[in-house]
């Protein structure tokens, strides 16, 4: 069996998971030549939260970053995380906007589009898959791993087979919360390798301390590639560190051959990244750097746990923490055992809170109602019919079974509409600006008007950094709170972390 391929995620998921996606392009460029020459199978350089965060907090136009990184790393394939019909946002966008985003990204040098859907609804992935193929690039169909009675090894394998039939060039097992046990990883990978003709990759986090051992099991099962990072943007809520993983693989038949020069390069890159990590100290935290065993008990992303504790304290309900989290499986089951991944983990957490505070299903958040009614997509299991009736009554709309983007009465801005809006403001109206305007109109306008200039801070002097935005919590990623207004009072619980 061939050596396992090592990908590196330090320029995207590494700093998203451990430094709130705040690394600037100028902090990345000094290590780009070494990353490009090291021999990684792919470099994750874009997507996820980097597009939102870079524009919102760093005043960087997203395609400028992609251009700079592609120029600095021309040899190694670049990959990005794409949330299917949501692109890198939360709403569903019409097909022509998804297609334009993918084509434009490919034109700027993106090679691998890692495409997923929060509910594992392949209907929400098809347009992006087809667009990546049409652009002559790779579409990697991505399976969100989660634990539930309906999420079995067999079901994950079935989804992989379906994605291969849809034209995907590889299948990725995506374990955003770091929950996949080593033996689950072994049997899923083994089953996929037996059924598929395309490569199988795996992505996990070390949040619960399982990441590196999960990779070892996946490698034994024949996985083709794994995602790693470089300390200090590694381990904890990030991916396992490359040097650490190589030490674990030493003597293994599938360990890649690595020269002394490559090991020296990893040390040199780490030295630079430690400096960058220090510069981002306002956005890093010990809780993200260590193993969080609560993640295993509650089956939710680690960052959500700490935020939830804080918000329950703000609501003077800190004594209800255990009760709220015991309610999470109740909510998940009623909503068709949806995966706990952005944004569904925060929606489920919010609804669990409401159930404890007001009584079960007495108040349903708009987001939970939309899940129950099909507006996020097809749930893995049937939604509880009584909950669906209550959701329809509270939301004032009926359930749907079509693709959410095709819901009756849904209003979408197409590329022509976006172009006209930008032209009316005398802003650039090329496809790059149109697709960013579709997702982040206020942030793009502030960038174009020059009103979103980050303010440098005194510490450290050698590398200025943006002043933290007031809405930013301490966990990774640009965030938005889920809330509900009841009797004139706003209740906000749960922070959405962009993955």
GROMACS .gro file of C-alpha atoms in nm:
model
  499
    1UNK     CA    1   0.000   0.000   0.000
    2UNK     CA    2   0.131   0.347  -0.087
    3UNK     CA    3   0.237   0.603   0.171
    4UNK     CA    4  -0.043   0.815   0.310
    5UNK     CA    5  -0.068   1.166   0.165
    6UNK     CA    6  -0.029   1.451   0.414
    7UNK     CA    7  -0.228   1.770   0.353
    8UNK     CA    8  -0.167   2.089   0.548
    9UNK     CA    9  -0.441   2.317   0.680
   10UNK     CA   10  -0.242   2.576   0.873
   11UNK     CA   11  -0.338   2.863   0.639
   12UNK     CA   12  -0.711   2.797   0.688
   13UNK     CA   13  -0.840   2.560   0.953
   14UNK     CA   14  -0.531   2.592   1.172
   15UNK     CA   15  -0.580   2.958   1.253
   16UNK     CA   16  -0.959   2.935   1.226
   17UNK     CA   17  -0.970   2.672   1.499
   18UNK     CA   18  -0.712   2.828   1.728
   19UNK     CA   19  -0.703   3.202   1.654
   20UNK     CA   20  -1.054   3.301   1.541
   21UNK     CA   21  -0.948   3.307   1.173
   22UNK     CA   22  -0.743   3.621   1.230
   23UNK     CA   23  -0.414   3.539   1.059
   24UNK     CA   24  -0.349   3.799   0.792
   25UNK     CA   25  -0.210   3.724   0.449
   26UNK     CA   26   0.112   3.908   0.533
   27UNK     CA   27   0.164   3.670   0.826
   28UNK     CA   28   0.120   3.369   0.595
   29UNK     CA   29   0.347   3.471   0.309
   30UNK     CA   30   0.684   3.416   0.483
   31UNK     CA   31   0.624   3.038   0.507
   32UNK     CA   32   0.450   2.988   0.173
   33UNK     CA   33   0.761   2.889  -0.023
   34UNK     CA   34   0.849   2.627   0.240
   35UNK     CA   35   0.493   2.494   0.247
   36UNK     CA   36   0.491   2.472  -0.131
   37UNK     CA   37   0.824   2.288  -0.144
   38UNK     CA   38   0.764   2.055   0.149
   39UNK     CA   39   0.573   1.786  -0.037
   40UNK     CA   40   0.222   1.818   0.103
   41UNK     CA   41  -0.055   1.667  -0.108
   42UNK     CA   42  -0.267   1.982  -0.084
   43UNK     CA   43  -0.270   2.311   0.104
   44UNK     CA   44  -0.597   2.439   0.246
   45UNK     CA   45  -0.572   2.811   0.185
   46UNK     CA   46  -0.924   2.948   0.158
   47UNK     CA   47  -1.292   2.889   0.230
   48UNK     CA   48  -1.458   2.818   0.561
   49UNK     CA   49  -1.453   3.134   0.770
   50UNK     CA   50  -1.154   3.297   0.601
   51UNK     CA   51  -1.365   3.478   0.342
   52UNK     CA   52  -1.600   3.633   0.598
   53UNK     CA   53  -1.338   3.699   0.865
   54UNK     CA   54  -1.079   3.838   0.627
   55UNK     CA   55  -1.328   4.085   0.483
   56UNK     CA   56  -1.504   4.169   0.810
   57UNK     CA   57  -1.212   4.199   1.050
   58UNK     CA   58  -0.896   4.233   0.840
   59UNK     CA   59  -1.024   4.445   0.551
   60UNK     CA   60  -0.886   4.196   0.298
   61UNK     CA   61  -1.075   4.134  -0.023
   62UNK     CA   62  -1.104   3.752  -0.035
   63UNK     CA   63  -0.987   3.699  -0.392
   64UNK     CA   64  -0.678   3.914  -0.325
   65UNK     CA   65  -0.574   3.664  -0.057
   66UNK     CA   66  -0.631   3.370  -0.288
   67UNK     CA   67  -0.426   3.539  -0.561
   68UNK     CA   68  -0.141   3.612  -0.321
   69UNK     CA   69  -0.130   3.260  -0.179
   70UNK     CA   70  -0.157   3.098  -0.522
   71UNK     CA   71   0.134   3.308  -0.646
   72UNK     CA   72   0.337   3.219  -0.336
   73UNK     CA   73   0.246   2.846  -0.353
   74UNK     CA   74   0.215   2.769  -0.725
   75UNK     CA   75   0.316   2.401  -0.721
   76UNK     CA   76   0.095   2.240  -0.455
   77UNK     CA   77  -0.281   2.203  -0.518
   78UNK     CA   78  -0.493   2.451  -0.323
   79UNK     CA   79  -0.814   2.334  -0.156
   80UNK     CA   80  -1.107   2.509   0.009
   81UNK     CA   81  -1.411   2.424   0.221
   82UNK     CA   82  -1.744   2.499   0.053
   83UNK     CA   83  -2.082   2.458   0.218
   84UNK     CA   84  -2.268   2.347  -0.093
   85UNK     CA   85  -2.566   2.566  -0.172
   86UNK     CA   86  -2.466   2.797   0.115
   87UNK     CA   87  -2.121   2.863  -0.042
   88UNK     CA   88  -1.947   3.004   0.270
   89UNK     CA   89  -2.254   3.162   0.428
   90UNK     CA   90  -2.571   3.028   0.595
   91UNK     CA   91  -2.847   3.110   0.349
   92UNK     CA   92  -2.917   2.909   0.035
   93UNK     CA   93  -2.804   3.085  -0.281
   94UNK     CA   94  -2.944   3.031  -0.631
   95UNK     CA   95  -2.760   2.799  -0.864
   96UNK     CA   96  -2.617   3.073  -1.085
   97UNK     CA   97  -2.449   3.239  -0.785
   98UNK     CA   98  -2.304   2.906  -0.665
   99UNK     CA   99  -2.180   2.832  -1.017
  100UNK     CA  100  -2.028   3.179  -1.053
  101UNK     CA  101  -1.851   3.153  -0.718
  102UNK     CA  102  -1.698   2.816  -0.803
  103UNK     CA  103  -1.591   2.922  -1.154
  104UNK     CA  104  -1.442   3.247  -1.031
  105UNK     CA  105  -1.255   3.068  -0.750
  106UNK     CA  106  -1.117   2.819  -1.003
  107UNK     CA  107  -1.012   3.106  -1.230
  108UNK     CA  108  -0.811   3.244  -0.937
  109UNK     CA  109  -0.634   2.914  -0.885
  110UNK     CA  110  -0.848   2.700  -0.655
  111UNK     CA  111  -0.795   2.333  -0.740
  112UNK     CA  112  -0.996   2.126  -0.489
  113UNK     CA  113  -1.346   2.212  -0.371
  114UNK     CA  114  -1.433   2.021  -0.055
  115UNK     CA  115  -1.813   2.034  -0.066
  116UNK     CA  116  -2.046   1.948   0.223
  117UNK     CA  117  -2.393   2.012   0.362
  118UNK     CA  118  -2.483   2.048   0.730
  119UNK     CA  119  -2.759   1.786   0.701
  120UNK     CA  120  -2.564   1.561   0.463
  121UNK     CA  121  -2.837   1.639   0.209
  122UNK     CA  122  -2.670   1.564  -0.123
  123UNK     CA  123  -2.929   1.775  -0.307
  124UNK     CA  124  -2.765   2.080  -0.149
  125UNK     CA  125  -2.424   1.964  -0.277
  126UNK     CA  126  -2.501   1.875  -0.638
  127UNK     CA  127  -2.484   2.223  -0.792
  128UNK     CA  128  -2.142   2.294  -0.639
  129UNK     CA  129  -2.011   1.951  -0.741
  130UNK     CA  130  -2.124   2.001  -1.099
  131UNK     CA  131  -1.979   2.354  -1.103
  132UNK     CA  132  -1.636   2.236  -0.983
  133UNK     CA  133  -1.630   1.968  -1.250
  134UNK     CA  134  -1.739   2.217  -1.516
  135UNK     CA  135  -1.455   2.445  -1.411
  136UNK     CA  136  -1.208   2.163  -1.469
  137UNK     CA  137  -1.122   2.125  -1.101
  138UNK     CA  138  -1.173   1.855  -0.838
  139UNK     CA  139  -1.498   1.812  -0.645
  140UNK     CA  140  -1.451   1.628  -0.316
  141UNK     CA  141  -1.781   1.504  -0.178
  142UNK     CA  142  -1.773   1.550   0.197
  143UNK     CA  143  -1.957   1.347   0.460
  144UNK     CA  144  -2.020   1.516   0.795
  145UNK     CA  145  -1.957   1.262   1.069
  146UNK     CA  146  -2.191   1.253   1.368
  147UNK     CA  147  -2.324   1.005   1.623
  148UNK     CA  148  -2.691   0.902   1.633
  149UNK     CA  149  -2.906   0.589   1.596
  150UNK     CA  150  -2.948   0.660   1.224
  151UNK     CA  151  -2.587   0.754   1.149
  152UNK     CA  152  -2.433   0.412   1.102
  153UNK     CA  153  -2.118   0.297   0.929
  154UNK     CA  154  -2.338   0.153   0.653
  155UNK     CA  155  -2.521   0.485   0.601
  156UNK     CA  156  -2.196   0.680   0.571
  157UNK     CA  157  -2.072   0.428   0.316
  158UNK     CA  158  -2.399   0.457   0.121
  159UNK     CA  159  -2.355   0.834   0.109
  160UNK     CA  160  -2.001   0.792  -0.022
  161UNK     CA  161  -2.128   0.565  -0.299
  162UNK     CA  162  -2.395   0.821  -0.390
  163UNK     CA  163  -2.139   1.104  -0.404
  164UNK     CA  164  -1.913   0.899  -0.632
  165UNK     CA  165  -2.208   0.846  -0.867
  166UNK     CA  166  -2.264   1.224  -0.863
  167UNK     CA  167  -1.918   1.268  -1.014
  168UNK     CA  168  -1.700   1.342  -0.711
  169UNK     CA  169  -1.325   1.295  -0.753
  170UNK     CA  170  -1.272   1.191  -0.390
  171UNK     CA  171  -1.470   1.135  -0.072
  172UNK     CA  172  -1.383   1.317   0.252
  173UNK     CA  173  -1.494   1.210   0.598
  174UNK     CA  174  -1.533   1.540   0.781
  175UNK     CA  175  -1.526   1.519   1.161
  176UNK     CA  176  -1.560   1.882   1.261
  177UNK     CA  177  -1.604   1.817   1.634
  178UNK     CA  178  -1.326   1.559   1.671
  179UNK     CA  179  -1.569   1.288   1.781
  180UNK     CA  180  -1.501   0.998   1.548
  181UNK     CA  181  -1.359   0.702   1.743
  182UNK     CA  182  -1.064   0.521   1.585
  183UNK     CA  183  -1.259   0.203   1.512
  184UNK     CA  184  -1.549   0.392   1.351
  185UNK     CA  185  -1.293   0.562   1.129
  186UNK     CA  186  -1.139   0.224   1.046
  187UNK     CA  187  -1.466   0.060   0.940
  188UNK     CA  188  -1.599   0.361   0.748
  189UNK     CA  189  -1.273   0.401   0.555
  190UNK     CA  190  -1.244   0.026   0.496
  191UNK     CA  191  -1.604   0.009   0.370
  192UNK     CA  192  -1.558   0.308   0.141
  193UNK     CA  193  -1.232   0.172  -0.001
  194UNK     CA  194  -1.403  -0.160  -0.079
  195UNK     CA  195  -1.694   0.011  -0.258
  196UNK     CA  196  -1.532   0.307  -0.433
  197UNK     CA  197  -1.288   0.360  -0.716
  198UNK     CA  198  -1.200   0.714  -0.605
  199UNK     CA  199  -0.969   0.819  -0.317
  200UNK     CA  200  -1.090   0.853   0.043
  201UNK     CA  201  -0.960   1.134   0.264
  202UNK     CA  202  -1.029   1.210   0.629
  203UNK     CA  203  -1.037   1.534   0.828
  204UNK     CA  204  -1.066   1.554   1.205
  205UNK     CA  205  -0.976   1.773   1.502
  206UNK     CA  206  -0.797   1.685   1.825
  207UNK     CA  207  -1.063   1.853   2.040
  208UNK     CA  208  -1.138   1.538   2.241
  209UNK     CA  209  -0.789   1.392   2.209
  210UNK     CA  210  -0.886   1.133   1.947
  211UNK     CA  211  -0.753   1.297   1.632
  212UNK     CA  212  -0.410   1.141   1.594
  213UNK     CA  213  -0.524   0.790   1.697
  214UNK     CA  214  -0.821   0.821   1.460
  215UNK     CA  215  -0.579   0.903   1.179
  216UNK     CA  216  -0.370   0.598   1.263
  217UNK     CA  217  -0.675   0.371   1.237
  218UNK     CA  218  -0.783   0.536   0.912
  219UNK     CA  219  -0.434   0.486   0.769
  220UNK     CA  220  -0.445   0.118   0.866
  221UNK     CA  221  -0.779   0.094   0.684
  222UNK     CA  222  -0.631   0.239   0.366
  223UNK     CA  223  -0.726   0.609   0.376
  224UNK     CA  224  -0.548   0.800   0.101
  225UNK     CA  225  -0.489   1.136   0.272
  226UNK     CA  226  -0.514   1.306   0.612
  227UNK     CA  227  -0.527   1.672   0.715
  228UNK     CA  228  -0.257   1.811   0.943
  229UNK     CA  229  -0.139   2.150   1.064
  230UNK     CA  230   0.171   2.304   1.220
  231UNK     CA  231   0.206   2.406   1.584
  232UNK     CA  232   0.106   2.629   1.749
  233UNK     CA  233  -0.187   2.638   1.503
  234UNK     CA  234  -0.238   2.264   1.562
  235UNK     CA  235  -0.366   2.010   1.818
  236UNK     CA  236  -0.650   2.099   2.057
  237UNK     CA  237  -0.936   2.227   1.847
  238UNK     CA  238  -0.710   2.216   1.540
  239UNK     CA  239  -0.568   1.929   1.338
  240UNK     CA  240  -0.280   1.717   1.473
  241UNK     CA  241   0.063   1.871   1.425
  242UNK     CA  242   0.264   1.742   1.127
  243UNK     CA  243   0.581   1.667   1.326
  244UNK     CA  244   0.378   1.486   1.592
  245UNK     CA  245   0.198   1.277   1.330
  246UNK     CA  246   0.524   1.181   1.162
  247UNK     CA  247   0.657   1.062   1.497
  248UNK     CA  248   0.348   0.846   1.544
  249UNK     CA  249   0.390   0.703   1.196
  250UNK     CA  250   0.760   0.626   1.234
  251UNK     CA  251   0.813   0.262   1.142
  252UNK     CA  252   0.467   0.228   0.986
  253UNK     CA  253   0.459   0.079   0.637
  254UNK     CA  254   0.261   0.380   0.510
  255UNK     CA  255   0.476   0.652   0.666
  256UNK     CA  256   0.596   0.894   0.397
  257UNK     CA  257   0.970   0.928   0.348
  258UNK     CA  258   1.071   1.258   0.503
  259UNK     CA  259   1.420   1.404   0.478
  260UNK     CA  260   1.616   1.593   0.742
  261UNK     CA  261   1.566   1.899   0.527
  262UNK     CA  262   1.189   1.860   0.548
  263UNK     CA  263   1.205   1.822   0.927
  264UNK     CA  264   1.422   2.131   0.949
  265UNK     CA  265   1.171   2.316   0.734
  266UNK     CA  266   0.890   2.221   0.973
  267UNK     CA  267   1.094   2.361   1.263
  268UNK     CA  268   1.159   2.685   1.074
  269UNK     CA  269   0.792   2.725   0.986
  270UNK     CA  270   0.695   2.661   1.346
  271UNK     CA  271   0.933   2.936   1.463
  272UNK     CA  272   0.762   3.186   1.234
  273UNK     CA  273   0.414   3.064   1.330
  274UNK     CA  274   0.490   3.096   1.701
  275UNK     CA  275   0.562   3.464   1.639
  276UNK     CA  276   0.233   3.501   1.448
  277UNK     CA  277   0.047   3.315   1.725
  278UNK     CA  278   0.183   3.562   1.979
  279UNK     CA  279   0.070   3.851   1.765
  280UNK     CA  280  -0.282   3.705   1.765
  281UNK     CA  281  -0.298   3.662   2.143
  282UNK     CA  282  -0.625   3.855   2.165
  283UNK     CA  283  -0.785   3.573   1.966
  284UNK     CA  284  -0.623   3.266   2.117
  285UNK     CA  285  -0.708   3.088   2.440
  286UNK     CA  286  -0.597   2.798   2.655
  287UNK     CA  287  -0.935   2.625   2.627
  288UNK     CA  288  -0.877   2.578   2.254
  289UNK     CA  289  -0.531   2.433   2.306
  290UNK     CA  290  -0.619   2.144   2.535
  291UNK     CA  291  -0.827   1.827   2.524
  292UNK     CA  292  -1.193   1.883   2.614
  293UNK     CA  293  -1.344   1.555   2.731
  294UNK     CA  294  -1.688   1.717   2.771
  295UNK     CA  295  -1.705   1.706   2.392
  296UNK     CA  296  -1.730   1.326   2.411
  297UNK     CA  297  -2.013   1.336   2.664
  298UNK     CA  298  -2.229   1.601   2.498
  299UNK     CA  299  -2.134   1.529   2.135
  300UNK     CA  300  -2.116   1.898   2.045
  301UNK     CA  301  -1.819   2.102   1.921
  302UNK     CA  302  -1.591   2.202   2.208
  303UNK     CA  303  -1.612   2.575   2.139
  304UNK     CA  304  -1.986   2.562   2.181
  305UNK     CA  305  -1.959   2.417   2.533
  306UNK     CA  306  -1.769   2.708   2.682
  307UNK     CA  307  -1.984   2.967   2.506
  308UNK     CA  308  -2.298   2.792   2.625
  309UNK     CA  309  -2.180   2.794   2.986
  310UNK     CA  310  -2.119   3.168   2.963
  311UNK     CA  311  -2.455   3.240   2.807
  312UNK     CA  312  -2.645   3.029   3.058
  313UNK     CA  313  -2.471   3.226   3.330
  314UNK     CA  314  -2.586   3.549   3.164
  315UNK     CA  315  -2.943   3.415   3.174
  316UNK     CA  316  -2.894   3.321   3.543
  317UNK     CA  317  -2.945   2.956   3.445
  318UNK     CA  318  -2.596   2.820   3.513
  319UNK     CA  319  -2.751   2.558   3.743
  320UNK     CA  320  -2.944   2.426   3.440
  321UNK     CA  321  -2.635   2.334   3.235
  322UNK     CA  322  -2.673   1.958   3.278
  323UNK     CA  323  -3.048   1.975   3.219
  324UNK     CA  324  -3.004   2.176   2.900
  325UNK     CA  325  -2.744   1.940   2.761
  326UNK     CA  326  -2.951   1.635   2.850
  327UNK     CA  327  -3.222   1.793   2.637
  328UNK     CA  328  -2.998   1.802   2.328
  329UNK     CA  329  -3.061   1.436   2.229
  330UNK     CA  330  -3.436   1.498   2.273
  331UNK     CA  331  -3.421   1.791   2.032
  332UNK     CA  332  -3.197   1.607   1.787
  333UNK     CA  333  -3.432   1.309   1.773
  334UNK     CA  334  -3.738   1.529   1.721
  335UNK     CA  335  -3.558   1.715   1.439
  336UNK     CA  336  -3.465   1.396   1.256
  337UNK     CA  337  -3.126   1.331   1.421
  338UNK     CA  338  -2.955   1.617   1.238
  339UNK     CA  339  -2.575   1.626   1.253
  340UNK     CA  340  -2.427   1.861   1.511
  341UNK     CA  341  -2.220   2.078   1.282
  342UNK     CA  342  -2.237   2.449   1.200
  343UNK     CA  343  -2.504   2.580   1.215
  344UNK     CA  344  -2.719   2.291   1.337
  345UNK     CA  345  -2.532   2.234   1.665
  346UNK     CA  346  -2.606   2.590   1.775
  347UNK     CA  347  -2.969   2.565   1.662
  348UNK     CA  348  -3.017   2.243   1.859
  349UNK     CA  349  -2.847   2.397   2.162
  350UNK     CA  350  -3.073   2.702   2.146
  351UNK     CA  351  -3.384   2.485   2.126
  352UNK     CA  352  -3.267   2.270   2.417
  353UNK     CA  353  -3.232   2.589   2.621
  354UNK     CA  354  -3.582   2.706   2.525
  355UNK     CA  355  -3.729   2.366   2.613
  356UNK     CA  356  -3.578   2.382   2.961
  357UNK     CA  357  -3.667   2.746   3.021
  358UNK     CA  358  -4.025   2.747   2.893
  359UNK     CA  359  -4.126   2.381   2.874
  360UNK     CA  360  -4.068   2.134   2.595
  361UNK     CA  361  -4.164   2.284   2.256
  362UNK     CA  362  -4.356   2.574   2.413
  363UNK     CA  363  -4.131   2.812   2.222
  364UNK     CA  364  -3.959   2.709   1.899
  365UNK     CA  365  -3.679   2.920   1.757
  366UNK     CA  366  -3.722   3.030   1.394
  367UNK     CA  367  -3.414   2.830   1.297
  368UNK     CA  368  -3.538   2.509   1.463
  369UNK     CA  369  -3.876   2.561   1.296
  370UNK     CA  370  -3.705   2.590   0.957
  371UNK     CA  371  -3.521   2.263   1.016
  372UNK     CA  372  -3.844   2.089   1.116
  373UNK     CA  373  -4.017   2.223   0.805
  374UNK     CA  374  -3.744   2.127   0.558
  375UNK     CA  375  -3.604   2.475   0.487
  376UNK     CA  376  -3.249   2.364   0.566
  377UNK     CA  377  -3.282   2.042   0.370
  378UNK     CA  378  -3.379   1.680   0.414
  379UNK     CA  379  -3.317   1.554   0.767
  380UNK     CA  380  -3.149   1.213   0.814
  381UNK     CA  381  -3.463   1.072   0.980
  382UNK     CA  382  -3.831   1.180   0.984
  383UNK     CA  383  -3.909   1.487   1.194
  384UNK     CA  384  -4.149   1.429   1.484
  385UNK     CA  385  -4.492   1.507   1.328
  386UNK     CA  386  -4.621   1.686   1.640
  387UNK     CA  387  -4.313   1.909   1.654
  388UNK     CA  388  -4.350   1.979   1.283
  389UNK     CA  389  -4.713   2.087   1.336
  390UNK     CA  390  -4.610   2.320   1.618
  391UNK     CA  391  -4.327   2.460   1.405
  392UNK     CA  392  -4.563   2.525   1.113
  393UNK     CA  393  -4.807   2.704   1.343
  394UNK     CA  394  -4.541   2.921   1.504
  395UNK     CA  395  -4.358   2.994   1.178
  396UNK     CA  396  -4.674   3.050   0.975
  397UNK     CA  397  -4.559   2.837   0.683
  398UNK     CA  398  -4.593   2.482   0.557
  399UNK     CA  399  -4.333   2.205   0.533
  400UNK     CA  400  -4.144   2.159   0.207
  401UNK     CA  401  -3.982   1.855   0.051
  402UNK     CA  402  -3.804   2.026  -0.240
  403UNK     CA  403  -3.452   2.169  -0.235
  404UNK     CA  404  -3.463   2.467   0.004
  405UNK     CA  405  -3.338   2.700  -0.267
  406UNK     CA  406  -3.649   2.608  -0.471
  407UNK     CA  407  -3.896   2.667  -0.188
  408UNK     CA  408  -4.223   2.831  -0.302
  409UNK     CA  409  -4.213   3.206  -0.254
  410UNK     CA  410  -3.840   3.215  -0.188
  411UNK     CA  411  -3.678   3.532  -0.319
  412UNK     CA  412  -3.320   3.516  -0.441
  413UNK     CA  413  -3.082   3.765  -0.596
  414UNK     CA  414  -2.930   3.626  -0.911
  415UNK     CA  415  -2.604   3.736  -1.071
  416UNK     CA  416  -2.778   3.997  -1.289
  417UNK     CA  417  -2.945   4.146  -0.981
  418UNK     CA  418  -2.618   4.157  -0.789
  419UNK     CA  419  -2.439   4.321  -1.081
  420UNK     CA  420  -2.706   4.592  -1.107
  421UNK     CA  421  -2.692   4.663  -0.734
  422UNK     CA  422  -2.316   4.711  -0.745
  423UNK     CA  423  -2.332   4.925  -1.058
  424UNK     CA  424  -2.595   5.146  -0.895
  425UNK     CA  425  -2.345   5.223  -0.620
  426UNK     CA  426  -2.056   5.269  -0.865
  427UNK     CA  427  -1.881   4.967  -0.716
  428UNK     CA  428  -1.688   4.707  -0.919
  429UNK     CA  429  -1.939   4.463  -1.066
  430UNK     CA  430  -1.719   4.179  -1.190
  431UNK     CA  431  -1.807   3.823  -1.085
  432UNK     CA  432  -1.562   3.840  -0.792
  433UNK     CA  433  -1.743   4.134  -0.636
  434UNK     CA  434  -2.088   4.001  -0.726
  435UNK     CA  435  -2.043   3.673  -0.542
  436UNK     CA  436  -1.896   3.841  -0.234
  437UNK     CA  437  -2.176   4.098  -0.241
  438UNK     CA  438  -2.430   3.813  -0.247
  439UNK     CA  439  -2.300   3.680   0.085
  440UNK     CA  440  -2.157   3.980   0.271
  441UNK     CA  441  -2.303   4.304   0.132
  442UNK     CA  442  -2.239   4.536   0.431
  443UNK     CA  443  -1.885   4.411   0.477
  444UNK     CA  444  -1.804   4.447   0.107
  445UNK     CA  445  -1.945   4.801   0.101
  446UNK     CA  446  -1.738   4.901   0.405
  447UNK     CA  447  -1.430   4.757   0.237
  448UNK     CA  448  -1.494   4.939  -0.089
  449UNK     CA  449  -1.571   5.268   0.084
  450UNK     CA  450  -1.262   5.239   0.301
  451UNK     CA  451  -1.459   5.260   0.624
  452UNK     CA  452  -1.352   4.920   0.758
  453UNK     CA  453  -0.985   4.990   0.827
  454UNK     CA  454  -0.858   4.777   1.115
  455UNK     CA  455  -0.694   4.980   1.388
  456UNK     CA  456  -0.342   4.873   1.483
  457UNK     CA  457  -0.270   4.807   1.848
  458UNK     CA  458   0.043   4.887   2.044
  459UNK     CA  459   0.127   4.525   2.127
  460UNK     CA  460   0.324   4.377   1.959
  461UNK     CA  461   0.484   4.667   1.773
  462UNK     CA  462   0.630   4.468   1.484
  463UNK     CA  463   0.298   4.339   1.348
  464UNK     CA  464  -0.023   4.543   1.390
  465UNK     CA  465  -0.345   4.354   1.437
  466UNK     CA  466  -0.714   4.445   1.422
  467UNK     CA  467  -0.902   4.559   1.726
  468UNK     CA  468  -1.144   4.281   1.830
  469UNK     CA  469  -1.497   4.346   1.713
  470UNK     CA  470  -1.742   4.381   2.003
  471UNK     CA  471  -1.958   4.089   1.887
  472UNK     CA  472  -1.666   3.848   1.882
  473UNK     CA  473  -1.661   3.576   2.143
  474UNK     CA  474  -1.351   3.386   2.248
  475UNK     CA  475  -1.404   3.077   2.035
  476UNK     CA  476  -1.292   3.029   1.680
  477UNK     CA  477  -1.452   3.192   1.382
  478UNK     CA  478  -1.675   3.480   1.281
  479UNK     CA  479  -1.988   3.436   1.482
  480UNK     CA  480  -2.354   3.514   1.495
  481UNK     CA  481  -2.585   3.454   1.788
  482UNK     CA  482  -2.906   3.262   1.763
  483UNK     CA  483  -3.183   3.425   1.957
  484UNK     CA  484  -3.552   3.466   2.013
  485UNK     CA  485  -3.754   3.765   2.127
  486UNK     CA  486  -4.015   3.667   2.386
  487UNK     CA  487  -4.243   3.922   2.548
  488UNK     CA  488  -4.021   4.201   2.422
  489UNK     CA  489  -3.706   4.051   2.571
  490UNK     CA  490  -3.422   3.924   2.352
  491UNK     CA  491  -3.275   3.588   2.453
  492UNK     CA  492  -2.954   3.485   2.282
  493UNK     CA  493  -2.794   3.148   2.336
  494UNK     CA  494  -2.535   2.965   2.130
  495UNK     CA  495  -2.271   3.106   1.904
  496UNK     CA  496  -2.240   2.989   1.549
  497UNK     CA  497  -1.884   2.909   1.456
  498UNK     CA  498  -1.806   2.904   1.088
  499UNK     CA  499  -1.624   2.589   0.985
   0.00000   0.00000   0.00000
